[in-house]
Amino acid sequence: MRTPESSAIDSSDTKVEVNAAVERRSLAASVIISAAMSAGPSVPLRASVPKGADRAVVTAVYAHAGDTVAPGSLIAAVSGRPVLVMSSDVPLYRDLVEGDRGPDVLALQKWLQGLGYWAGATGVFDSGTENALKNLYRDLQLTAPASEDKKVVFNWREFVQIPGDTGKITSLLRPGDVLEGDLNLGTVQTAPDVVVGRATIDQAEALVVGQEVDLEAGGYSAKGTIQSIGPFSEGDPEKGIVPGMDVVSSVPVEGTQPKPGQSVSIKVHQAAVETLAVPLTAVKQDDRGTYVTLPGSEGHRDGGSAPKRVDITVMEQRDGWAAIEETSLLQPGTLVIVS
């Protein structure tokens, strides 16, 4: 015969089973990545000492910081001779006169063609190349360099090369400045600024290259496009670099951009899609995988059914809920054990 005291003791050791119902929920939300503005790459504008000059002195400037330069742009004059922008895969290394041939001649001819001047792409400096150069200088209101017999020549010292086709001047010396050392006349940024952030693996899974994102900083809001998603990096805790994957977004050129180094948020608004969802407290794991447990019928020790394991795949977690893949074993309203 059990006494009231023994029954009370047994009741105190009994675990109270708490259940919750499976639901259909939308766990979509904005992915926010902390990032910063990063300046695009820049290259120096290295001028040369013109023939007949003892040193390189800036005698005129025709551009300013912030200007966009392109092939054929006139930037400045050094020791009385012009400095023009040229884009070419072949580095400049010699003057060219009638009859010269080689890959640098071919590169010059193709460059002149790209500017709209007729020059046969023969690889030989001929009269057509000479006329094209003469017309280029004429259109810039300049006098083309010439040989003693008054034939137009290509003087490589009057050109500076930049990668690609265009760039933005970020610095430029002033008239009267003397070029020393590497004869740097200024710098040109050859690619636009970008926003670079470090995303977690979960955040990166919500991104794809070419995807439109929102860029936000204090008073700044614009649309960007994901340009690249880097591989996972362990980071460097000593330098404050967290583990994750570098995400690079383009920045619109219109309007006032944040300055390099300024914090910018990359935001992605995920589409709201309803899925099966269970409370996170119902999700369990063991060496077999992730699962939830359905309650058994009362008195299972005396013949009732025991709790049932249902394996699940968690797709996303947010606000105390886990979105799971569809399974015929779980439906909205199905009870699962949460404690």
Coordinates of C-alpha atoms in Angstrom, one line a residue:
M1 CA 0.0 0.0 0.0
R2 CA 1.5 3.4 -1.1
T3 CA 1.4 6.2 1.4
P4 CA 0.6 9.8 0.3
E5 CA 4.2 10.7 1.1
S6 CA 5.6 8.1 -1.3
S7 CA 3.3 9.2 -4.1
A8 CA 4.4 12.8 -3.6
I9 CA 8.0 11.7 -3.9
D10 CA 7.4 9.8 -7.1
S11 CA 5.5 12.8 -8.6
S12 CA 8.4 15.1 -7.8
D13 CA 10.8 12.9 -9.9
T14 CA 8.4 12.8 -12.9
K15 CA 9.5 14.9 -15.9
V16 CA 6.7 17.0 -17.4
E17 CA 6.7 16.6 -21.1
V18 CA 6.1 19.8 -23.1
N19 CA 5.0 19.7 -26.7
A20 CA 4.6 22.2 -29.4
A21 CA 3.0 22.1 -32.8
V22 CA 4.7 22.1 -36.2
E23 CA 3.8 25.3 -38.1
R24 CA 4.2 26.8 -41.5
R25 CA 6.3 30.0 -41.1
S26 CA 8.3 32.4 -43.2
L27 CA 11.7 32.9 -41.7
A28 CA 13.0 35.2 -44.4
A29 CA 14.7 38.3 -43.3
S30 CA 17.4 40.8 -44.4
V31 CA 21.0 39.6 -44.5
I32 CA 23.2 42.4 -43.3
I33 CA 27.0 42.3 -43.9
S34 CA 29.3 44.8 -42.3
A35 CA 31.6 46.2 -44.9
A36 CA 33.7 49.3 -45.8
M37 CA 34.4 51.4 -48.9
S38 CA 37.6 50.4 -50.6
A39 CA 39.4 52.5 -53.2
G40 CA 40.1 51.0 -56.6
P41 CA 43.7 50.3 -57.8
S42 CA 45.8 53.2 -58.9
V43 CA 48.9 53.4 -61.0
P44 CA 51.5 56.2 -61.2
L45 CA 51.8 58.5 -64.3
R46 CA 55.5 58.2 -65.0
A47 CA 56.6 60.9 -67.4
S48 CA 60.0 61.2 -69.2
V49 CA 62.6 63.8 -69.8
P50 CA 62.0 65.0 -73.3
K51 CA 64.8 64.9 -75.8
G52 CA 67.0 68.1 -75.6
A53 CA 65.8 68.9 -72.0
D54 CA 68.1 68.6 -69.0
R55 CA 65.3 67.8 -66.5
A56 CA 61.6 67.2 -66.3
V57 CA 59.6 70.2 -65.3
V58 CA 55.8 70.5 -65.4
T59 CA 55.2 73.4 -67.8
A60 CA 51.4 73.1 -68.2
V61 CA 48.5 71.0 -66.9
Y62 CA 45.4 70.2 -68.9
A63 CA 43.6 68.0 -66.4
H64 CA 42.7 68.0 -62.8
A65 CA 42.1 65.6 -59.9
G66 CA 38.8 63.9 -60.4
D67 CA 38.9 64.1 -64.2
T68 CA 38.4 60.9 -66.3
V69 CA 41.1 60.2 -68.8
A70 CA 41.0 57.9 -71.8
P71 CA 43.3 56.9 -74.6
G72 CA 44.5 60.1 -76.4
S73 CA 43.8 62.4 -73.4
L74 CA 46.2 65.3 -73.0
I75 CA 47.2 65.5 -69.4
A76 CA 50.1 67.9 -69.1
A77 CA 53.2 69.3 -70.7
V78 CA 56.7 68.4 -69.3
S79 CA 59.6 70.6 -70.3
G80 CA 57.5 72.0 -73.1
R81 CA 56.4 68.7 -74.6
P82 CA 52.9 67.1 -74.2
V83 CA 52.1 64.0 -72.1
L84 CA 49.4 61.9 -73.7
V85 CA 47.6 58.8 -72.4
M86 CA 48.1 55.6 -74.3
S87 CA 46.7 52.1 -73.6
S88 CA 48.7 49.2 -75.0
D89 CA 49.6 45.7 -74.1
V90 CA 53.2 46.3 -75.3
P91 CA 55.3 48.5 -73.0
L92 CA 56.8 51.6 -74.7
Y93 CA 60.5 51.4 -74.9
R94 CA 61.8 53.2 -78.1
D95 CA 61.1 55.9 -80.6
L96 CA 59.6 54.8 -83.9
V97 CA 60.4 56.1 -87.4
E98 CA 59.5 55.2 -90.9
G99 CA 60.5 51.6 -91.7
D100 CA 60.6 50.4 -88.1
R101 CA 58.7 47.2 -87.5
G102 CA 57.7 45.0 -84.6
P103 CA 55.0 44.3 -82.0
D104 CA 55.2 47.8 -80.5
V105 CA 54.5 49.3 -84.0
L106 CA 51.5 47.0 -84.4
A107 CA 50.3 48.0 -80.9
L108 CA 50.6 51.7 -81.9
Q109 CA 48.7 51.1 -85.1
K110 CA 45.8 49.3 -83.4
W111 CA 45.7 52.0 -80.7
L112 CA 45.4 54.7 -83.4
Q113 CA 42.7 52.7 -85.1
G114 CA 40.8 52.6 -81.8
L115 CA 40.9 56.4 -81.7
G116 CA 39.4 56.6 -85.2
Y117 CA 42.6 57.3 -87.1
W118 CA 43.3 55.3 -90.2
A119 CA 46.5 53.3 -89.8
G120 CA 47.0 49.9 -91.4
A121 CA 47.7 47.2 -88.8
T122 CA 50.8 45.9 -90.7
G123 CA 53.4 46.0 -87.9
V124 CA 55.5 48.4 -90.1
F125 CA 55.8 52.1 -89.4
D126 CA 54.6 53.5 -92.8
S127 CA 53.1 56.6 -94.3
G128 CA 49.7 55.7 -93.0
T129 CA 51.0 55.4 -89.4
E130 CA 52.8 58.7 -89.9
N131 CA 49.6 60.5 -91.1
A132 CA 47.5 59.1 -88.3
L133 CA 50.0 60.4 -85.7
K134 CA 50.1 63.8 -87.4
N135 CA 46.3 64.0 -87.3
L136 CA 46.2 63.0 -83.6
Y137 CA 48.5 65.8 -82.7
R138 CA 46.8 68.3 -85.0
D139 CA 43.4 67.5 -83.4
L140 CA 44.9 68.3 -80.0
Q141 CA 46.3 71.5 -81.3
L142 CA 49.8 70.3 -80.9
T143 CA 52.8 69.9 -83.2
A144 CA 53.8 66.3 -83.8
P145 CA 57.5 65.4 -83.2
A146 CA 59.4 65.1 -86.5
S147 CA 62.8 63.8 -87.7
E148 CA 65.4 66.0 -89.4
D149 CA 63.8 65.3 -92.8
K150 CA 60.5 66.6 -91.3
K151 CA 58.8 63.2 -91.2
V152 CA 56.5 62.6 -88.3
V153 CA 57.9 60.1 -85.7
F154 CA 56.6 58.4 -82.6
N155 CA 58.3 59.7 -79.5
W156 CA 57.5 57.3 -76.7
R157 CA 58.6 59.8 -74.0
E158 CA 55.5 61.9 -74.8
F159 CA 53.1 59.1 -73.8
V160 CA 52.1 57.4 -70.5
Q161 CA 50.5 54.0 -70.3
I162 CA 47.6 53.0 -68.1
P163 CA 45.9 49.6 -67.8
G164 CA 42.6 49.3 -69.5
D165 CA 41.0 52.1 -71.5
T166 CA 40.0 54.7 -68.9
G167 CA 40.9 56.0 -65.4
K168 CA 40.3 58.8 -63.0
I169 CA 43.0 61.2 -62.0
T170 CA 43.5 61.2 -58.2
S171 CA 46.6 63.5 -58.1
L172 CA 48.5 65.7 -60.4
L173 CA 51.5 67.9 -60.0
R174 CA 51.3 71.7 -60.7
P175 CA 53.1 73.9 -63.3
G176 CA 56.6 74.6 -62.0
D177 CA 56.9 71.3 -60.2
V178 CA 60.1 69.4 -60.9
L179 CA 59.8 65.7 -61.4
E180 CA 62.3 63.8 -59.4
G181 CA 63.2 60.1 -58.9
D182 CA 60.7 58.0 -60.8
L183 CA 59.4 61.1 -62.6
N184 CA 55.9 60.5 -61.3
L185 CA 53.6 63.2 -62.7
G186 CA 50.5 62.0 -60.7
T187 CA 48.3 59.0 -60.2
V188 CA 45.4 57.5 -62.0
Q189 CA 42.8 55.2 -60.5
T190 CA 42.2 52.5 -63.1
A191 CA 39.1 50.8 -61.5
P192 CA 36.2 52.2 -59.6
D193 CA 35.7 52.0 -55.8
V194 CA 34.1 49.0 -54.4
V195 CA 32.5 47.9 -51.1
V196 CA 34.2 44.9 -49.4
G197 CA 32.6 43.0 -46.5
R198 CA 33.2 39.7 -44.6
A199 CA 30.2 37.4 -44.7
T200 CA 29.7 34.3 -42.6
I201 CA 29.1 31.0 -44.5
D202 CA 25.4 31.2 -43.8
Q203 CA 25.3 34.8 -45.1
A204 CA 27.3 33.9 -48.2
E205 CA 24.8 31.2 -49.0
A206 CA 22.2 33.9 -49.6
L207 CA 24.3 35.7 -52.1
V208 CA 25.2 35.0 -55.8
V209 CA 27.5 36.9 -58.1
G210 CA 25.4 39.5 -60.1
Q211 CA 22.8 39.9 -57.4
E212 CA 21.6 43.4 -56.6
V213 CA 22.1 44.5 -53.0
D214 CA 21.4 47.7 -51.0
L215 CA 24.4 49.7 -49.9
E216 CA 23.8 51.9 -46.8
A217 CA 26.0 54.3 -44.9
G218 CA 25.2 57.4 -42.8
G219 CA 23.0 59.4 -45.2
Y220 CA 24.0 57.3 -48.2
S221 CA 21.8 54.7 -49.9
A222 CA 22.4 53.1 -53.3
K223 CA 22.0 49.9 -55.2
G224 CA 25.1 47.8 -55.8
T225 CA 25.9 44.5 -57.5
I226 CA 27.8 41.5 -56.1
Q227 CA 31.0 41.2 -58.1
S228 CA 32.7 38.4 -56.3
I229 CA 32.4 36.0 -53.3
G230 CA 35.8 34.8 -52.1
P231 CA 36.7 31.5 -50.6
F232 CA 36.4 30.9 -46.8
S233 CA 39.2 32.4 -44.7
E234 CA 40.1 31.6 -41.1
G235 CA 40.6 35.3 -40.4
D236 CA 43.1 36.8 -38.0
P237 CA 41.8 37.4 -34.4
E238 CA 44.9 39.4 -33.5
K239 CA 44.2 41.9 -36.2
G240 CA 40.4 41.8 -35.6
I241 CA 39.7 39.9 -38.9
V242 CA 36.8 37.5 -38.3
P243 CA 36.5 34.2 -40.2
G244 CA 34.3 34.3 -43.3
M245 CA 34.2 35.0 -47.0
D246 CA 35.0 38.3 -48.6
V247 CA 32.1 39.8 -50.6
V248 CA 32.8 42.6 -53.1
S249 CA 30.0 44.9 -54.4
S250 CA 30.1 47.5 -57.1
V251 CA 29.2 51.1 -56.2
P252 CA 27.2 53.4 -58.5
V253 CA 29.3 56.3 -59.8
E254 CA 26.3 58.7 -59.5
G255 CA 26.0 60.9 -56.5
T256 CA 28.4 61.4 -53.6
Q257 CA 30.0 58.2 -52.6
P258 CA 31.3 57.3 -49.1
K259 CA 35.0 57.8 -48.7
P260 CA 37.5 54.9 -48.7
G261 CA 37.6 53.3 -45.3
Q262 CA 34.0 54.5 -44.4
S263 CA 31.7 51.8 -43.0
V264 CA 29.0 50.6 -45.4
S265 CA 26.3 47.9 -44.9
I266 CA 25.6 45.4 -47.6
K267 CA 21.9 44.3 -47.3
V268 CA 20.1 41.6 -49.1
H269 CA 16.3 41.2 -48.7
Q270 CA 15.4 37.5 -49.0
A271 CA 12.1 36.5 -50.6
A272 CA 9.5 35.4 -48.1
V273 CA 8.8 31.7 -48.6
E274 CA 6.8 29.6 -46.1
T275 CA 8.2 26.3 -45.0
L276 CA 7.6 23.8 -42.3
A277 CA 9.1 25.1 -39.0
V278 CA 9.6 23.7 -35.6
P279 CA 10.8 25.4 -32.4
L280 CA 14.6 25.3 -32.0
T281 CA 14.1 23.7 -28.6
A282 CA 12.6 20.7 -30.4
V283 CA 15.6 20.1 -32.5
K284 CA 18.0 17.4 -31.3
Q285 CA 21.3 16.0 -32.7
D286 CA 23.2 12.8 -32.2
D287 CA 25.7 10.8 -34.3
R288 CA 22.9 9.8 -36.6
G289 CA 22.0 13.3 -37.5
T290 CA 19.4 16.0 -36.7
Y291 CA 15.9 15.0 -35.6
V292 CA 12.7 15.8 -33.6
T293 CA 10.7 13.5 -31.4
L294 CA 7.0 13.0 -31.6
P295 CA 5.3 12.2 -28.3
G296 CA 4.1 8.6 -27.7
S297 CA 0.7 7.7 -26.2
E298 CA 0.2 7.8 -22.5
G299 CA 1.2 4.8 -20.5
H300 CA 3.5 3.5 -23.2
R301 CA 5.5 1.6 -20.5
D302 CA 2.3 -0.4 -20.0
G303 CA 1.7 -1.1 -23.6
G304 CA 1.3 2.4 -25.2
S305 CA 3.5 3.7 -28.0
A306 CA 7.0 5.1 -27.3
P307 CA 8.1 8.6 -28.6
K308 CA 9.0 8.5 -32.3
R309 CA 12.1 9.9 -33.9
V310 CA 11.7 11.9 -37.1
D311 CA 14.9 12.9 -39.0
I312 CA 14.9 16.4 -40.3
T313 CA 17.0 18.8 -42.4
V314 CA 17.3 22.3 -41.0
M315 CA 17.5 25.0 -43.7
E316 CA 17.5 28.1 -41.7
Q317 CA 17.3 29.3 -38.1
R318 CA 15.8 32.6 -36.9
D319 CA 13.8 34.0 -33.9
G320 CA 13.7 30.7 -32.0
W321 CA 12.4 28.6 -35.0
A322 CA 14.1 26.3 -37.5
A323 CA 12.9 26.0 -41.1
I324 CA 13.0 22.4 -42.2
E325 CA 12.7 20.5 -45.5
E326 CA 9.3 19.1 -46.3
T327 CA 8.6 15.6 -45.0
S328 CA 5.5 13.5 -45.0
L329 CA 6.1 12.6 -41.4
L330 CA 5.4 16.1 -40.2
Q331 CA 2.5 18.4 -41.0
P332 CA 1.2 21.7 -39.5
G333 CA -0.3 20.8 -36.2
T334 CA 1.9 17.7 -35.6
L335 CA 3.1 17.8 -32.0
V336 CA 6.8 17.5 -31.2
I337 CA 8.5 17.3 -27.9
V338 CA 10.3 20.5 -26.9
S339 CA 11.5 19.5 -23.4

